[in-house]
GROMACS .gro file of C-alpha atoms in nm:
model
  233
    1MET     CA    1   5.810  -4.060  -2.130
    2SER     CA    2   5.514  -3.953  -1.870
    3ARG     CA    3   5.203  -3.964  -2.087
    4TRP     CA    4   5.093  -3.556  -2.112
    5LYS     CA    5   5.566  -3.571  -2.258
    6ARG     CA    6   5.456  -3.841  -2.481
    7LEU     CA    7   5.132  -3.612  -2.590
    8TRP     CA    8   5.268  -3.304  -2.643
    9HIS     CA    9   5.562  -3.456  -2.824
   10GLN     CA   10   5.260  -3.606  -3.105
   11TYR     CA   11   5.131  -3.273  -3.051
   12LYS     CA   12   5.427  -3.091  -3.171
   13ASN     CA   13   5.541  -3.318  -3.447
   14ASP     CA   14   5.215  -3.410  -3.582
   15ILE     CA   15   4.926  -3.229  -3.776
   16GLY     CA   16   4.698  -3.506  -3.815
   17TYR     CA   17   4.683  -3.515  -3.479
   18ARG     CA   18   4.713  -3.190  -3.438
   19VAL     CA   19   4.381  -3.119  -3.739
   20ARG     CA   20   4.224  -3.429  -3.513
   21LEU     CA   21   4.234  -3.223  -3.194
   22SER     CA   22   4.113  -2.895  -3.347
   23LEU     CA   23   3.818  -3.123  -3.532
   24TYR     CA   24   3.745  -3.171  -3.169
   25LEU     CA   25   3.778  -2.878  -3.039
   26SER     CA   26   3.593  -2.708  -3.262
   27LEU     CA   27   3.269  -3.005  -3.269
   28GLY     CA   28   3.245  -2.951  -2.931
   29ILE     CA   29   3.223  -2.558  -2.956
   30ASN     CA   30   2.990  -2.585  -3.312
   31LEU     CA   31   2.770  -2.781  -3.112
   32SER     CA   32   2.685  -2.560  -2.774
   33TYR     CA   33   2.689  -2.269  -3.044
   34VAL     CA   34   2.423  -2.440  -3.253
   35ALA     CA   35   2.181  -2.486  -2.892
   36PHE     CA   36   2.266  -2.111  -2.885
   37LYS     CA   37   2.141  -2.052  -3.157
   38PHE     CA   38   1.855  -2.245  -3.145
   39VAL     CA   39   1.704  -2.156  -2.841
   40SER     CA   40   1.751  -1.796  -2.948
   41GLY     CA   41   1.518  -1.823  -3.274
   42ILE     CA   42   1.304  -1.970  -3.119
   43VAL     CA   43   1.322  -1.693  -2.782
   44TYR     CA   44   1.265  -1.468  -2.987
   45GLY     CA   45   1.019  -1.599  -3.306
   46VAL     CA   46   1.325  -1.554  -3.520
   47PHE     CA   47   1.257  -1.830  -3.758
   48TRP     CA   48   1.656  -1.740  -3.959
   49LEU     CA   49   1.860  -1.750  -3.657
   50ASP     CA   50   1.612  -2.181  -3.622
   51ALA     CA   51   1.777  -2.194  -3.957
   52PHE     CA   52   2.103  -2.055  -3.864
   53ALA     CA   53   2.117  -2.327  -3.631
   54VAL     CA   54   2.056  -2.608  -3.889
   55TYR     CA   55   2.325  -2.550  -4.088
   56TYR     CA   56   2.556  -2.505  -3.847
   57LEU     CA   57   2.430  -2.855  -3.714
   58ILE     CA   58   2.530  -2.979  -4.070
   59LEU     CA   59   2.833  -2.897  -4.121
   60THR     CA   60   2.931  -3.023  -3.742
   61LEU     CA   61   2.819  -3.409  -3.913
   62VAL     CA   62   3.001  -3.306  -4.145
   63ARG     CA   63   3.297  -3.148  -3.935
   64PHE     CA   64   3.314  -3.551  -3.734
   65LEU     CA   65   3.204  -3.728  -4.051
   66LEU     CA   66   3.551  -3.613  -4.079
   67LEU     CA   67   3.745  -3.662  -3.847
   68SER     CA   68   3.618  -3.991  -3.813
   69HIS     CA   69   3.761  -4.146  -4.086
   70MET     CA   70   4.084  -3.933  -4.038
   71HIS     CA   71   4.099  -4.174  -3.775
   72ARG     CA   72   4.058  -4.491  -3.952
   73ASN     CA   73   4.306  -4.381  -4.153
   74ARG     CA   74   4.528  -4.243  -4.002
   75ASN     CA   75   4.834  -4.367  -4.162
   76ARG     CA   76   4.734  -4.197  -4.571
   77GLN     CA   77   4.710  -4.560  -4.723
   78ASN     CA   78   4.334  -4.579  -4.864
   79GLN     CA   79   4.439  -4.189  -5.044
   80LEU     CA   80   4.131  -4.287  -5.300
   81ALA     CA   81   3.863  -4.266  -4.995
   82GLU     CA   82   4.019  -3.979  -4.862
   83PHE     CA   83   3.977  -3.792  -5.199
   84ARG     CA   84   3.621  -3.887  -5.219
   85ARG     CA   85   3.510  -3.826  -4.854
   86TYR     CA   86   3.651  -3.418  -5.001
   87ARG     CA   87   3.416  -3.464  -5.268
   88LEU     CA   88   3.187  -3.512  -5.059
   89CYS     CA   89   3.316  -3.248  -4.863
   90GLY     CA   90   3.263  -3.031  -5.150
   91LEU     CA   91   2.853  -3.235  -5.272
   92CYS     CA   92   2.754  -3.135  -4.924
   93MET     CA   93   2.833  -2.729  -4.918
   94LEU     CA   94   2.727  -2.694  -5.265
   95ILE     CA   95   2.389  -2.813  -5.151
   96LEU     CA   96   2.381  -2.673  -4.818
   97ASN     CA   97   2.425  -2.389  -5.008
   98PHE     CA   98   2.112  -2.439  -5.139
   99ALA     CA   99   1.966  -2.366  -4.788
  100LEU     CA  100   2.190  -2.072  -4.773
  101PHE     CA  101   2.013  -1.894  -5.059
  102GLY     CA  102   1.698  -1.975  -4.859
  103ILE     CA  103   1.881  -1.846  -4.580
  104VAL     CA  104   1.897  -1.520  -4.689
  105ALA     CA  105   1.559  -1.486  -4.865
  106LEU     CA  106   1.393  -1.528  -4.499
  107MET     CA  107   1.611  -1.277  -4.336
  108LEU     CA  108   1.528  -1.010  -4.582
  109VAL     CA  109   1.143  -1.110  -4.567
  110GLN     CA  110   1.078  -1.157  -4.238
  111ALA     CA  111   1.049  -0.854  -4.066
  112SER     CA  112   1.409  -0.714  -3.788
  113VAL     CA  113   1.399  -0.742  -3.440
  114THR     CA  114   1.513  -0.418  -3.250
  115ASP     CA  115   1.573  -0.624  -2.909
  116TYR     CA  116   1.775  -0.885  -2.871
  117HIS     CA  117   2.000  -0.911  -2.563
  118ILE     CA  118   2.315  -0.733  -2.458
  119ALA     CA  119   2.472  -1.115  -2.428
  120MET     CA  120   2.323  -1.251  -2.718
  121ILE     CA  121   2.484  -0.984  -2.907
  122VAL     CA  122   2.785  -1.029  -2.782
  123ALA     CA  123   2.814  -1.447  -2.695
  124MET     CA  124   2.764  -1.398  -3.152
  125VAL     CA  125   3.009  -1.199  -3.213
  126ALA     CA  126   3.279  -1.377  -2.897
  127TYR     CA  127   3.219  -1.699  -3.119
  128THR     CA  128   3.221  -1.506  -3.497
  129VAL     CA  129   3.567  -1.412  -3.418
  130TYR     CA  130   3.669  -1.762  -3.313
  131ALA     CA  131   3.534  -1.811  -3.600
  132LEU     CA  132   3.758  -1.611  -3.778
  133SER     CA  133   4.072  -1.611  -3.695
  134VAL     CA  134   4.030  -1.994  -3.591
  135SER     CA  135   3.998  -2.022  -3.962
  136ILE     CA  136   4.228  -1.817  -4.031
  137ILE     CA  137   4.509  -1.944  -3.854
  138ASP     CA  138   4.423  -2.258  -4.003
  139LEU     CA  139   4.456  -2.124  -4.389
  140ILE     CA  140   4.829  -2.047  -4.292
  141ARG     CA  141   4.918  -2.355  -4.057
  142TYR     CA  142   4.834  -2.579  -4.326
  143ARG     CA  143   4.870  -2.406  -4.648
  144VAL     CA  144   5.155  -2.640  -4.727
  145TYR     CA  145   4.953  -3.028  -4.580
  146GLU     CA  146   4.829  -3.121  -4.914
  147ARG     CA  147   4.602  -3.399  -4.741
  148PRO     CA  148   4.207  -3.332  -4.847
  149LEU     CA  149   4.086  -3.436  -4.582
  150VAL     CA  150   4.259  -3.123  -4.448
  151SER     CA  151   4.170  -2.908  -4.759
  152ALA     CA  152   3.852  -2.993  -4.684
  153ALA     CA  153   3.872  -2.929  -4.286
  154LYS     CA  154   3.953  -2.648  -4.420
  155SER     CA  155   3.734  -2.521  -4.680
  156ILE     CA  156   3.430  -2.587  -4.454
  157ARG     CA  157   3.584  -2.439  -4.111
  158PHE     CA  158   3.553  -2.093  -4.347
  159THR     CA  159   3.246  -2.149  -4.398
  160ALA     CA  160   3.064  -2.132  -4.168
  161ALA     CA  161   3.298  -1.872  -4.059
  162LEU     CA  162   3.199  -1.656  -4.303
  163VAL     CA  163   2.784  -1.754  -4.275
  164SER     CA  164   2.861  -1.639  -3.923
  165LEU     CA  165   2.914  -1.353  -4.027
  166LEU     CA  166   2.639  -1.260  -4.229
  167SER     CA  167   2.514  -1.415  -3.911
  168ILE     CA  168   2.608  -1.152  -3.701
  169GLU     CA  169   2.614  -0.889  -3.969
  170ALA     CA  170   2.232  -0.927  -3.947
  171THR     CA  171   2.171  -0.940  -3.506
  172LEU     CA  172   2.366  -0.638  -3.563
  173LEU     CA  173   2.149  -0.439  -3.819
  174ASP     CA  174   1.845  -0.518  -3.657
  175ASN     CA  175   1.964  -0.384  -3.356
  176TYR     CA  176   2.111  -0.064  -3.456
  177GLY     CA  177   2.014  -0.083  -3.767
  178LYS     CA  178   1.882   0.259  -3.968
  179SER     CA  179   1.627   0.122  -4.253
  180GLU     CA  180   1.451  -0.187  -4.309
  181ALA     CA  181   1.559  -0.067  -4.690
  182PHE     CA  182   1.948   0.014  -4.595
  183ARG     CA  183   1.899  -0.374  -4.338
  184ARG     CA  184   1.777  -0.535  -4.663
  185GLY     CA  185   2.004  -0.438  -4.926
  186VAL     CA  186   2.288  -0.468  -4.701
  187ILE     CA  187   2.235  -0.848  -4.619
  188PHE     CA  188   2.127  -0.927  -4.955
  189MET     CA  189   2.454  -0.832  -5.084
  190THR     CA  190   2.707  -0.968  -4.805
  191GLY     CA  191   2.470  -1.325  -4.903
  192ALA     CA  192   2.480  -1.292  -5.219
  193GLY     CA  193   2.864  -1.230  -5.147
  194VAL     CA  194   2.896  -1.514  -4.874
  195CYS     CA  195   2.615  -1.769  -5.173
  196LEU     CA  196   2.888  -1.676  -5.442
  197CYS     CA  197   3.207  -1.781  -5.264
  198VAL     CA  198   3.078  -2.107  -5.139
  199THR     CA  199   2.949  -2.182  -5.415
  200ILE     CA  200   3.343  -2.117  -5.551
  201MET     CA  201   3.508  -2.288  -5.294
  202SER     CA  202   3.279  -2.594  -5.333
  203ILE     CA  203   3.285  -2.654  -5.727
  204LEU     CA  204   3.707  -2.667  -5.676
  205MET     CA  205   3.645  -2.885  -5.433
  206ILE     CA  206   3.453  -3.140  -5.684
  207VAL     CA  207   3.682  -3.118  -5.982
  208ARG     CA  208   4.005  -3.109  -5.784
  209ALA     CA  209   3.858  -3.447  -5.580
  210GLN     CA  210   3.748  -3.593  -5.933
  211ARG     CA  211   4.063  -3.522  -6.108
  212ALA     CA  212   4.242  -3.746  -5.897
  213ILE     CA  213   4.005  -3.966  -5.839
  214MET     CA  214   4.055  -4.071  -6.263
  215ILE     CA  215   4.434  -4.013  -6.202
  216LEU     CA  216   4.451  -4.218  -5.913
  217ARG     CA  217   4.286  -4.548  -6.075
  218LYS     CA  218   4.453  -4.503  -6.408
  219ASP     CA  219   4.766  -4.551  -6.174
  220SER     CA  220   4.588  -4.843  -6.019
  221MET     CA  221   4.438  -5.029  -6.317
  222TYR     CA  222   4.879  -4.950  -6.485
  223LYS     CA  223   5.008  -5.079  -6.194
  224GLN     CA  224   4.733  -5.408  -6.169
  225GLN     CA  225   4.841  -5.467  -6.569
  226LEU     CA  226   5.151  -5.468  -6.471
  227HIS     CA  227   5.143  -5.662  -6.233
  228SER     CA  228   4.978  -5.902  -6.430
  229ASP     CA  229   5.257  -5.909  -6.724
  230THR     CA  230   5.460  -6.002  -6.413
  231ILE     CA  231   5.296  -6.258  -6.330
  232THR     CA  232   5.220  -6.430  -6.706
  233LYS     CA  233   5.561  -6.414  -6.760
   0.00000   0.00000   0.00000
């Protein structure tokens, strides 16, 4: 079997491999989008675009940590470590959500800009469609895959998609909104909804991880006690 056939066979049959490949691809795409957002913020003097760039950068780094750990633990030998990483991802998302609150507030305070280039808007729409599509596909494709790091990757990607929606909405309202009051009202409602959704998702991740860690620790202690009793006898 040739190398390409082996890789294709692995891609079709190994869910973990597909997830790792997806993380690598999204890593490159997100880093490119981070650079695009940051430069756009500088060009137009819109600080919340730069803030979103930093937010995406942190999400990308969290994805990279997931990717590196999945590669080291590809045989799922250390479930306790995976759930700890899963809990850490939940904590990171919860902390980042406070930053997201700040970004939404900045969007409300800063006056709108009405001269965004059409190429910038098209690029942002294209990324948002990509992020939403991939997020939905992942949620459907890996819904029965119970590995915690896969769940964490899906949650992070879904968060990025929601934030992308918020970002493109604000951009379109800046360019085509009828009034400043209307713009601020829509951004406030959408931003509050996104922040609430991410908060609930993060808390559920932390709670699920903590419960799993406690069960695994109890199981480990029971096995150690059983092994000790066996040696004693």
